[in-house]
XYZ file of C-alpha atoms in Angstrom:
600
model
C -55.458 -51.173 36.167
C -58.993 -51.572 37.446
C -59.304 -54.665 39.669
C -62.747 -53.899 41.098
C -65.816 -56.109 40.627
C -67.557 -56.037 37.291
C -70.148 -53.252 37.020
C -73.156 -52.815 34.734
C -75.466 -49.825 34.147
C -79.117 -50.833 33.787
C -81.932 -48.466 32.822
C -85.542 -49.193 33.807
C -88.090 -47.691 31.410
C -91.816 -47.932 30.917
C -95.061 -46.012 30.787
C -95.954 -43.889 33.803
C -97.350 -45.868 36.761
C -96.422 -49.219 35.245
C -94.251 -49.891 38.296
C -90.648 -48.924 37.498
C -89.833 -47.354 40.852
C -91.557 -50.203 42.715
C -89.396 -52.687 40.837
C -86.227 -50.773 41.716
C -87.244 -50.560 45.372
C -87.979 -54.272 45.437
C -84.622 -55.116 43.828
C -82.837 -53.024 46.449
C -84.749 -54.645 49.272
C -84.513 -58.254 48.029
C -80.761 -58.084 47.405
C -80.026 -56.612 50.831
C -78.670 -53.431 49.257
C -80.413 -51.052 51.670
C -79.080 -49.875 55.045
C -80.306 -52.010 57.947
C -83.732 -50.878 59.165
C -84.429 -48.724 56.102
C -87.497 -50.698 55.021
C -88.963 -50.685 58.538
C -88.305 -46.950 58.893
C -90.116 -46.139 55.656
C -93.036 -48.411 56.635
C -93.390 -46.609 59.981
C -93.286 -43.253 58.219
C -96.098 -44.414 55.941
C -98.143 -45.490 58.982
C -97.655 -42.076 60.581
C -98.848 -40.398 57.394
C -101.728 -42.852 56.983
C -100.728 -43.921 53.505
C -99.964 -47.396 52.171
C -96.359 -48.475 51.972
C -94.742 -48.478 48.504
C -91.346 -49.928 47.642
C -90.863 -46.866 45.440
C -90.562 -44.821 48.657
C -87.270 -46.566 49.352
C -85.529 -44.688 46.591
C -83.639 -41.572 47.360
C -85.907 -39.684 45.011
C -85.822 -36.021 44.290
C -87.918 -33.738 46.493
C -90.019 -32.630 43.549
C -90.633 -36.223 42.625
C -91.917 -36.992 46.110
C -94.074 -33.882 46.069
C -95.615 -34.632 42.699
C -95.706 -38.393 43.010
C -93.898 -38.902 39.701
C -90.327 -39.519 38.616
C -89.131 -36.328 36.909
C -85.486 -37.199 36.435
C -83.277 -40.222 36.250
C -82.387 -41.459 39.721
C -79.448 -43.785 40.280
C -79.520 -46.706 42.705
C -77.008 -49.433 43.443
C -77.294 -53.113 44.273
C -75.142 -56.211 44.070
C -75.656 -59.753 42.922
C -73.251 -62.588 43.482
C -71.830 -61.933 40.024
C -71.502 -58.142 39.672
C -72.443 -54.667 40.891
C -75.351 -52.857 39.245
C -76.115 -49.184 38.811
C -79.834 -48.793 38.152
C -81.060 -45.749 36.269
C -84.746 -45.219 37.030
C -85.958 -43.185 34.034
C -89.117 -41.034 34.011
C -92.087 -42.378 32.101
C -93.962 -39.167 31.302
C -93.539 -38.072 27.694
C -92.661 -34.560 28.934
C -89.510 -35.988 30.477
C -88.494 -38.084 27.481
C -85.275 -36.089 27.098
C -84.286 -36.972 30.670
C -85.079 -40.609 29.976
C -82.912 -40.681 26.872
C -80.127 -38.864 28.674
C -80.159 -41.509 31.394
C -80.592 -44.436 29.042
C -77.652 -43.300 26.917
C -75.356 -44.407 29.741
C -76.939 -47.862 30.035
C -75.615 -51.225 28.873
C -78.855 -53.070 29.622
C -82.544 -52.243 29.935
C -85.582 -53.561 31.813
C -88.732 -52.465 30.005
C -91.784 -52.561 32.281
C -95.361 -53.102 31.037
C -98.417 -53.128 33.296
C -100.247 -56.458 32.847
C -103.538 -54.838 33.796
C -103.254 -51.752 31.530
C -101.418 -53.486 28.719
C -99.111 -51.989 26.101
C -99.270 -48.187 26.029
C -97.916 -45.561 23.635
C -94.796 -45.016 25.735
C -94.203 -48.781 25.863
C -93.673 -48.677 22.106
C -91.755 -45.401 22.161
C -89.375 -46.658 24.851
C -88.809 -49.869 22.914
C -87.777 -47.833 19.922
C -85.481 -45.661 22.047
C -83.709 -48.796 23.337
C -83.140 -49.933 19.770
C -82.179 -46.392 18.769
C -79.537 -46.225 21.491
C -78.188 -49.620 20.492
C -78.919 -51.310 23.823
C -78.883 -55.039 23.068
C -79.368 -56.442 26.600
C -83.129 -55.972 26.970
C -85.670 -57.851 29.110
C -89.398 -57.107 29.170
C -91.026 -57.279 32.611
C -94.815 -57.744 32.550
C -95.625 -56.234 35.959
C -98.646 -56.266 38.280
C -99.528 -59.851 37.400
C -101.335 -59.974 40.787
C -103.941 -57.551 39.370
C -104.814 -60.067 36.632
C -104.848 -63.044 39.028
C -101.496 -64.259 37.695
C -103.290 -65.269 34.512
C -100.894 -66.883 32.028
C -103.134 -65.935 29.074
C -102.759 -62.217 29.848
C -98.998 -62.572 29.983
C -98.820 -64.589 26.753
C -101.003 -62.094 24.893
C -98.834 -59.125 25.940
C -95.723 -61.128 25.083
C -97.087 -61.956 21.610
C -98.208 -58.379 20.856
C -95.028 -56.744 22.089
C -92.783 -59.320 20.401
C -94.469 -58.486 17.106
C -93.839 -54.787 17.701
C -90.186 -55.328 18.668
C -89.674 -57.517 15.609
C -90.851 -54.611 13.412
C -88.163 -52.340 14.867
C -85.494 -55.069 14.785
C -85.092 -55.444 18.555
C -84.920 -58.897 20.104
C -85.261 -59.053 23.897
C -83.513 -61.803 25.844
C -86.667 -62.709 27.751
C -90.163 -61.797 28.918
C -90.693 -62.149 32.681
C -94.094 -62.122 34.427
C -93.651 -60.294 37.741
C -95.513 -58.660 40.581
C -92.860 -56.243 41.792
C -94.748 -55.198 44.931
C -94.938 -58.811 46.136
C -91.482 -59.806 44.843
C -92.804 -62.410 42.369
C -89.972 -63.378 39.986
C -87.846 -60.406 41.045
C -85.058 -62.108 43.014
C -86.767 -65.467 43.571
C -89.139 -67.662 41.576
C -92.829 -66.926 42.089
C -95.048 -69.548 43.746
C -98.047 -67.762 42.254
C -96.997 -68.463 38.674
C -95.896 -72.098 38.518
C -96.576 -72.052 34.775
C -93.546 -69.773 34.282
C -90.296 -71.727 34.250
C -87.938 -69.015 33.021
C -85.372 -66.998 34.975
C -86.253 -64.254 37.463
C -85.081 -60.668 36.925
C -81.889 -61.046 38.943
C -80.927 -64.159 36.958
C -81.645 -62.391 33.656
C -79.487 -59.423 34.664
C -76.629 -61.722 35.598
C -76.947 -63.487 32.230
C -76.484 -60.258 30.242
C -73.081 -60.316 28.525
C -70.843 -57.417 29.393
C -69.096 -55.485 26.648
C -65.328 -55.591 26.511
C -63.905 -53.133 29.060
C -63.366 -49.691 27.606
C -59.659 -49.772 28.424
C -59.215 -52.749 26.057
C -60.762 -50.892 23.089
C -58.978 -48.528 20.697
C -57.705 -45.294 22.198
C -59.877 -42.170 21.940
C -59.270 -38.960 23.877
C -61.218 -35.842 22.809
C -59.091 -32.772 23.548
C -60.848 -30.533 26.050
C -58.198 -27.829 26.383
C -54.524 -26.971 26.002
C -52.688 -25.519 28.983
C -49.387 -23.702 28.771
C -47.432 -22.775 31.909
C -44.809 -20.069 31.940
C -43.945 -19.775 35.636
C -40.378 -20.656 36.607
C -39.453 -21.426 33.032
C -42.034 -24.228 32.686
C -42.529 -24.557 28.942
C -44.849 -27.562 28.987
C -47.870 -27.446 26.694
C -50.306 -29.908 28.270
C -53.111 -31.410 26.192
C -55.966 -32.175 28.568
C -58.983 -34.416 28.147
C -60.816 -37.514 29.309
C -59.785 -40.885 27.945
C -63.058 -42.298 26.588
C -61.626 -45.646 25.500
C -58.323 -47.478 25.295
C -54.990 -46.798 26.916
C -52.128 -44.468 26.041
C -48.561 -44.603 27.285
C -45.493 -42.397 27.127
C -43.731 -43.098 23.830
C -46.914 -43.889 21.857
C -47.232 -42.229 18.451
C -50.569 -40.400 18.313
C -52.601 -38.614 15.634
C -55.033 -35.752 16.153
C -58.156 -35.744 14.002
C -59.612 -34.097 11.999
C -56.350 -32.111 11.506
C -54.294 -35.296 10.999
C -51.302 -33.860 12.905
C -48.942 -36.493 14.332
C -46.825 -36.413 17.462
C -45.459 -38.713 20.172
C -46.459 -38.752 23.853
C -43.629 -37.564 26.074
C -45.340 -37.834 29.461
C -48.682 -38.465 31.168
C -49.461 -35.766 33.738
C -52.073 -35.601 36.478
C -53.261 -32.564 38.400
C -51.360 -32.319 41.696
C -49.957 -35.808 41.141
C -46.738 -37.441 40.010
C -45.986 -38.163 36.366
C -47.311 -41.597 35.344
C -46.580 -43.930 32.479
C -50.123 -44.439 31.181
C -53.701 -43.188 31.167
C -56.697 -45.395 30.457
C -60.440 -45.206 29.835
C -62.379 -43.236 32.407
C -59.404 -41.157 33.532
C -58.887 -37.443 32.955
C -55.288 -36.731 32.082
C -52.884 -34.242 30.559
C -50.358 -35.336 27.957
C -47.205 -33.575 26.816
C -45.794 -34.194 23.336
C -42.275 -34.694 22.020
C -42.451 -31.676 19.721
C -44.248 -28.350 20.082
C -47.215 -27.954 17.742
C -50.522 -26.134 17.519
C -53.892 -27.825 17.839
C -57.293 -26.696 19.017
C -59.711 -28.132 21.598
C -62.157 -30.475 19.886
C -59.592 -32.650 18.121
C -59.719 -36.373 18.883
C -56.410 -37.958 19.891
C -55.958 -41.559 18.689
C -53.058 -43.975 18.411
C -51.386 -44.111 14.990
C -51.116 -47.911 15.248
C -54.834 -48.515 15.918
C -58.044 -48.238 13.923
C -58.561 -44.607 12.951
C -61.838 -42.690 13.308
C -63.885 -41.547 10.339
C -63.226 -37.982 9.217
C -65.876 -36.372 7.053
C -68.115 -33.354 6.777
C -71.130 -35.528 6.011
C -72.609 -38.489 7.823
C -75.859 -40.416 8.011
C -77.486 -40.607 11.435
C -80.625 -41.416 13.335
C -81.936 -38.458 15.302
C -84.494 -38.453 18.095
C -85.931 -34.938 18.073
C -87.194 -33.254 21.236
C -87.035 -29.585 20.229
C -89.946 -27.182 20.574
C -89.593 -26.324 16.873
C -89.318 -29.117 14.254
C -85.953 -30.180 12.884
C -86.006 -28.765 9.362
C -83.972 -29.406 6.262
C -81.546 -26.617 5.416
C -81.442 -25.028 8.885
C -78.140 -24.600 10.738
C -77.800 -26.222 14.192
C -74.897 -26.701 16.569
C -73.483 -30.225 16.596
C -71.647 -31.560 19.645
C -69.660 -34.800 19.323
C -67.468 -35.420 22.357
C -65.566 -32.107 22.668
C -66.140 -31.026 19.043
C -68.632 -28.229 18.432
C -69.370 -27.199 14.845
C -72.273 -25.707 12.899
C -74.173 -28.369 10.998
C -76.948 -28.265 8.441
C -79.555 -30.932 7.778
C -78.810 -31.591 4.132
C -81.309 -34.432 3.645
C -84.128 -36.028 5.629
C -84.377 -39.571 4.281
C -87.465 -40.584 6.232
C -89.290 -39.827 9.471
C -90.686 -42.343 11.908
C -93.363 -41.745 14.514
C -91.817 -43.748 17.347
C -95.138 -44.395 19.086
C -97.189 -45.481 16.081
C -94.293 -46.674 13.902
C -95.638 -44.778 10.926
C -92.913 -43.866 8.458
C -93.300 -40.834 6.215
C -91.395 -38.668 3.746
C -91.271 -35.016 4.747
C -88.813 -32.141 5.046
C -88.984 -31.814 8.844
C -88.924 -33.954 11.980
C -91.506 -33.149 14.621
C -91.039 -33.388 18.357
C -90.731 -36.989 19.604
C -90.184 -38.322 16.093
C -87.152 -40.168 14.793
C -85.499 -39.037 11.569
C -82.889 -40.751 9.456
C -80.955 -37.793 8.097
C -77.775 -36.780 6.305
C -75.960 -34.011 8.156
C -73.318 -31.728 6.730
C -70.929 -30.052 9.149
C -69.333 -26.764 8.177
C -65.909 -28.308 8.682
C -64.649 -31.929 8.913
C -65.396 -33.772 12.152
C -63.850 -36.940 13.572
C -66.218 -39.662 14.720
C -66.781 -43.386 15.065
C -69.869 -45.376 14.267
C -72.094 -45.592 17.339
C -71.933 -49.388 17.367
C -68.122 -49.249 17.568
C -67.417 -46.527 20.155
C -70.412 -44.837 21.761
C -68.539 -41.818 23.157
C -67.471 -40.631 19.686
C -70.459 -42.092 17.810
C -73.271 -40.287 19.592
C -74.036 -36.587 19.346
C -76.478 -33.919 20.400
C -77.969 -31.046 18.407
C -78.473 -27.597 19.932
C -81.256 -25.319 18.737
C -82.044 -21.953 20.300
C -79.425 -22.523 23.019
C -81.051 -25.780 24.161
C -80.264 -29.415 23.508
C -83.070 -30.328 21.131
C -82.056 -33.713 19.768
C -79.754 -36.663 20.175
C -78.446 -39.035 17.577
C -76.234 -41.931 16.668
C -73.968 -41.994 13.630
C -74.724 -44.809 11.197
C -72.204 -44.204 8.419
C -69.933 -41.546 6.909
C -71.040 -39.964 3.632
C -68.300 -39.075 1.167
C -69.863 -36.612 -1.231
C -67.873 -33.881 -2.990
C -70.971 -31.736 -3.263
C -71.733 -29.384 -0.378
C -74.328 -26.882 0.734
C -71.731 -24.118 0.417
C -71.012 -24.984 -3.228
C -74.733 -25.179 -3.874
C -75.135 -21.741 -2.283
C -72.400 -20.339 -4.552
C -74.037 -21.893 -7.625
C -77.428 -20.424 -6.752
C -75.922 -17.051 -5.910
C -74.048 -16.828 -9.193
C -77.070 -18.051 -11.133
C -79.373 -15.523 -9.520
C -76.923 -12.587 -9.621
C -78.218 -9.929 -11.994
C -75.018 -8.671 -13.633
C -74.674 -5.035 -14.681
C -73.610 -3.898 -18.109
C -70.252 -2.860 -16.675
C -67.985 -5.914 -16.742
C -65.160 -6.657 -14.261
C -62.652 -5.846 -17.023
C -64.377 -2.486 -17.586
C -63.997 -1.696 -13.870
C -60.356 -2.868 -13.840
C -59.458 -0.629 -16.788
C -61.216 2.352 -15.184
C -59.751 1.798 -11.681
C -56.328 0.769 -12.907
C -56.472 -2.566 -11.067
C -58.581 -5.603 -10.584
C -60.313 -6.342 -7.314
C -58.857 -8.304 -4.392
C -59.779 -9.365 -0.882
C -56.692 -9.029 1.353
C -57.199 -10.923 4.598
C -54.608 -10.273 7.320
C -54.797 -12.887 10.057
C -52.920 -13.891 13.209
C -53.340 -13.897 16.962
C -54.500 -10.912 19.057
C -52.083 -7.945 19.333
C -49.828 -9.194 16.535
C -50.024 -5.848 14.709
C -52.578 -6.883 12.064
C -54.791 -3.791 12.138
C -51.851 -1.391 12.019
C -50.511 -3.138 8.918
C -53.976 -3.205 7.322
C -54.529 0.541 7.806
C -51.049 1.431 6.529
C -51.597 -0.816 3.511
C -54.876 0.951 2.741
C -53.135 4.323 2.926
C -50.277 3.132 0.697
C -52.589 1.725 -1.996
C -54.816 4.808 -1.828
C -51.798 7.070 -2.338
C -50.970 4.951 -5.386
C -54.397 5.862 -6.755
C -56.060 2.528 -6.131
C -59.681 2.086 -5.074
C -59.248 0.465 -1.681
C -61.232 0.131 1.543
C -60.207 -1.026 5.019
C -63.009 -2.895 6.789
C -62.224 -2.342 10.445
C -65.060 -4.202 12.105
C -64.283 -7.849 11.390
C -62.259 -8.365 14.579
C -64.847 -6.548 16.657
C -67.602 -8.678 15.191
C -65.596 -11.790 15.946
C -65.130 -10.698 19.537
C -68.844 -9.911 19.797
C -69.648 -13.431 18.638
C -67.404 -14.762 21.404
C -69.510 -12.850 23.909
C -72.758 -14.171 22.455
C -74.571 -17.032 24.119
C -73.618 -19.425 21.336
C -70.041 -18.797 20.252
C -69.964 -21.559 17.634
C -72.998 -20.415 15.655
C -72.205 -16.724 16.269
C -68.742 -17.063 14.763
C -70.052 -19.043 11.778
C -72.697 -16.405 11.101
C -70.081 -13.656 11.311
C -67.766 -15.422 8.848
C -70.657 -15.915 6.439
C -71.468 -12.204 6.597
C -67.822 -11.245 6.094
C -67.458 -13.610 3.105
C -70.602 -12.257 1.418
C -69.553 -8.661 2.092
C -66.104 -9.362 0.626
C -67.705 -10.846 -2.480
C -69.952 -7.791 -2.889
C -67.102 -5.295 -2.575
C -64.665 -7.198 -4.783
C -67.429 -7.632 -7.345
C -67.657 -3.824 -7.304
C -63.999 -3.753 -8.324
C -62.523 -2.633 -4.979
C -59.505 -3.837 -3.040
C -60.913 -4.809 0.366
C -58.532 -5.116 3.314
C -59.492 -6.559 6.678
C -57.922 -8.342 9.646
C -59.329 -11.191 11.661
C -58.260 -13.256 14.657
C -58.443 -16.938 15.533
C -59.661 -18.718 12.419
C -58.591 -22.128 11.165
C -57.992 -23.641 7.730
C -61.632 -24.483 7.108
C -62.908 -21.083 8.206
C -60.317 -19.543 5.895
C -61.595 -21.818 3.130
C -65.143 -20.635 3.835
C -64.139 -16.977 3.305
C -62.250 -17.805 0.102
C -65.148 -19.817 -1.262
C -67.697 -17.112 -0.504
C -65.474 -14.539 -2.233
C -65.197 -16.810 -5.296
C -64.676 -16.194 -8.197
C -62.832 -13.069 -7.041
C -59.252 -13.271 -5.779
C -58.373 -13.610 -2.044
C -54.863 -12.973 -0.642
C -54.050 -14.305 2.851
C -51.329 -12.626 4.926
C -50.447 -14.409 8.168
C -48.816 -12.487 11.023
C -46.895 -14.460 13.683
C -47.105 -18.220 14.334
C -48.507 -19.951 11.254
C -51.407 -22.188 12.270
C -52.532 -22.925 8.715
C -51.508 -25.316 5.986
C -48.717 -23.710 3.990
C -50.760 -23.815 0.779
C -53.439 -21.566 2.296
C -51.066 -18.646 2.953
C -49.788 -16.159 0.375
C -47.409 -14.296 2.701
C -45.976 -14.853 6.191
C -44.970 -11.900 8.379
C -43.271 -12.012 11.766
C -45.228 -10.792 14.781
C -45.203 -7.003 15.223
C -43.059 -6.568 12.112
C -42.177 -3.010 11.128
C -45.274 -1.715 9.361
C -43.349 -0.140 6.481
C -41.556 -3.411 5.741
C -44.775 -5.386 6.052
C -46.667 -3.091 3.653
C -43.794 -3.258 1.137
C -43.900 -7.091 1.208
C -47.647 -7.123 0.602
C -47.391 -4.634 -2.266
C -44.530 -6.732 -3.740
C -46.800 -9.777 -3.458
C -49.512 -7.988 -5.416
C -47.020 -6.806 -8.046
C -45.671 -10.365 -8.413
C -49.212 -11.534 -8.840
C -49.514 -9.206 -11.805
C -46.421 -10.770 -13.328
C -47.642 -14.304 -12.684
C -51.171 -13.557 -13.792
C -51.373 -11.099 -16.701
C -55.064 -10.747 -16.062
C -54.364 -9.236 -12.697
C -53.321 -5.574 -12.708
C -52.584 -3.327 -9.774
């Protein structure tokens, strides 16, 4: 178990040129965290270049940052106090780099928010305050910097403190302290300032040391998002290794575990490490591979938890706060890609409850969220997802939204929403309501064709013989005088979506098209046959729902990866085509017996 010194991630935020990098440089210098002679070397370099020395130059900044004189990305620095080790994330202050700032701040447990005493509170000062509250960072101190430029005037400090406290109160964020500092001169950074005897509070280093540390991740409930499943066949190795990173908690061989959202249970047989011996446990922060007692099928994206501990929420809907940074607004009804831990699913914004301008704190009701605004929204995923509330476990409670192949927003989950209604059902209702029916009824078509319509979906893994069975079935039914059509492009379309830049959204779009096409052809009274690879229970449900109210038959070939109730017929892999076709025809005949309305 980890026996190293306690560590804390601290983000420093603030408006551009309010002195963030200077404060970081001063902290490094005053705590003796720099290599010997570093300060003198940088000072000499400044003399050679005839420019004044800045503590910000001490940071190992990016080359572009040095060239442009601004911080364009989060830069990490390290220093130690007597109590603990600190990792400082110096976040960019320009609004153009807000996404980088949020990305860096999302890893922080504490925040120092810097305000220039001379310039006062700026737009980004408010926006960054809201982001800290949005990310759930509770350890916050406000540093009123450059007090030397206002002659260390207590009135200036008190006025900024009063104004900013009022603002923070409005967004429900309570900082631990306000500290008047002059970072360049080291006033109240690591030692008390002689220039501000009126201030009797702690300096920055003392405030940081007073921040309470959250319980170590390894003591929290176990969460391991499944990244991949590896199966080795060399030398008779039959292990199926479930790989991922333990985000919280600890798991040991013998523990009973559950995978969500599927709900499948198993027991850990062993904990494996790449090129290392088998161990007895894996804990938070470690990447590991686990083998299970019994063979079973799961997909990457599931979240492994312990059966004996608090379970995650599993729902298709949840309420969340979203900070939007996309070029195009976040709009109600549009499909985006949602990423929570290793889960990736299409998601639609089903409701925008209200929108907040984070700089001006103006709340409004509208159907979109503009760039740099915060929206409280209800999201509906196209299949159930497993998550925790952000305040409980950050790794499975925070998410990002992808739009046009780019990360366009980040959010925290506030609560699950259990609502039986769905956008898919609403789509079906609207479609049926708006469908202009012909004078020829389905019964008229059935009597004329000699059968009612059906969508026969043959599924299974690649090269299991699905297409061969589908074509032979079409020929058999056609020879029987039935009106049948084999759609031979569904697998190709699925493969094309896998080659597209966004596989998740591409596959969802393909399934939607297939479901609507099936509904159109079965509504025309035909028997439609197709085969498709690599779909799960919920994707199967999507196709059935889109084909509703017409009948769908599901034939599975090979290993059954679905719930038994979803399958009408199981066939072995590469089964003789004649036998397979006979079984399917028998299934259809039995359906006629069981359902007098159905004739074939």
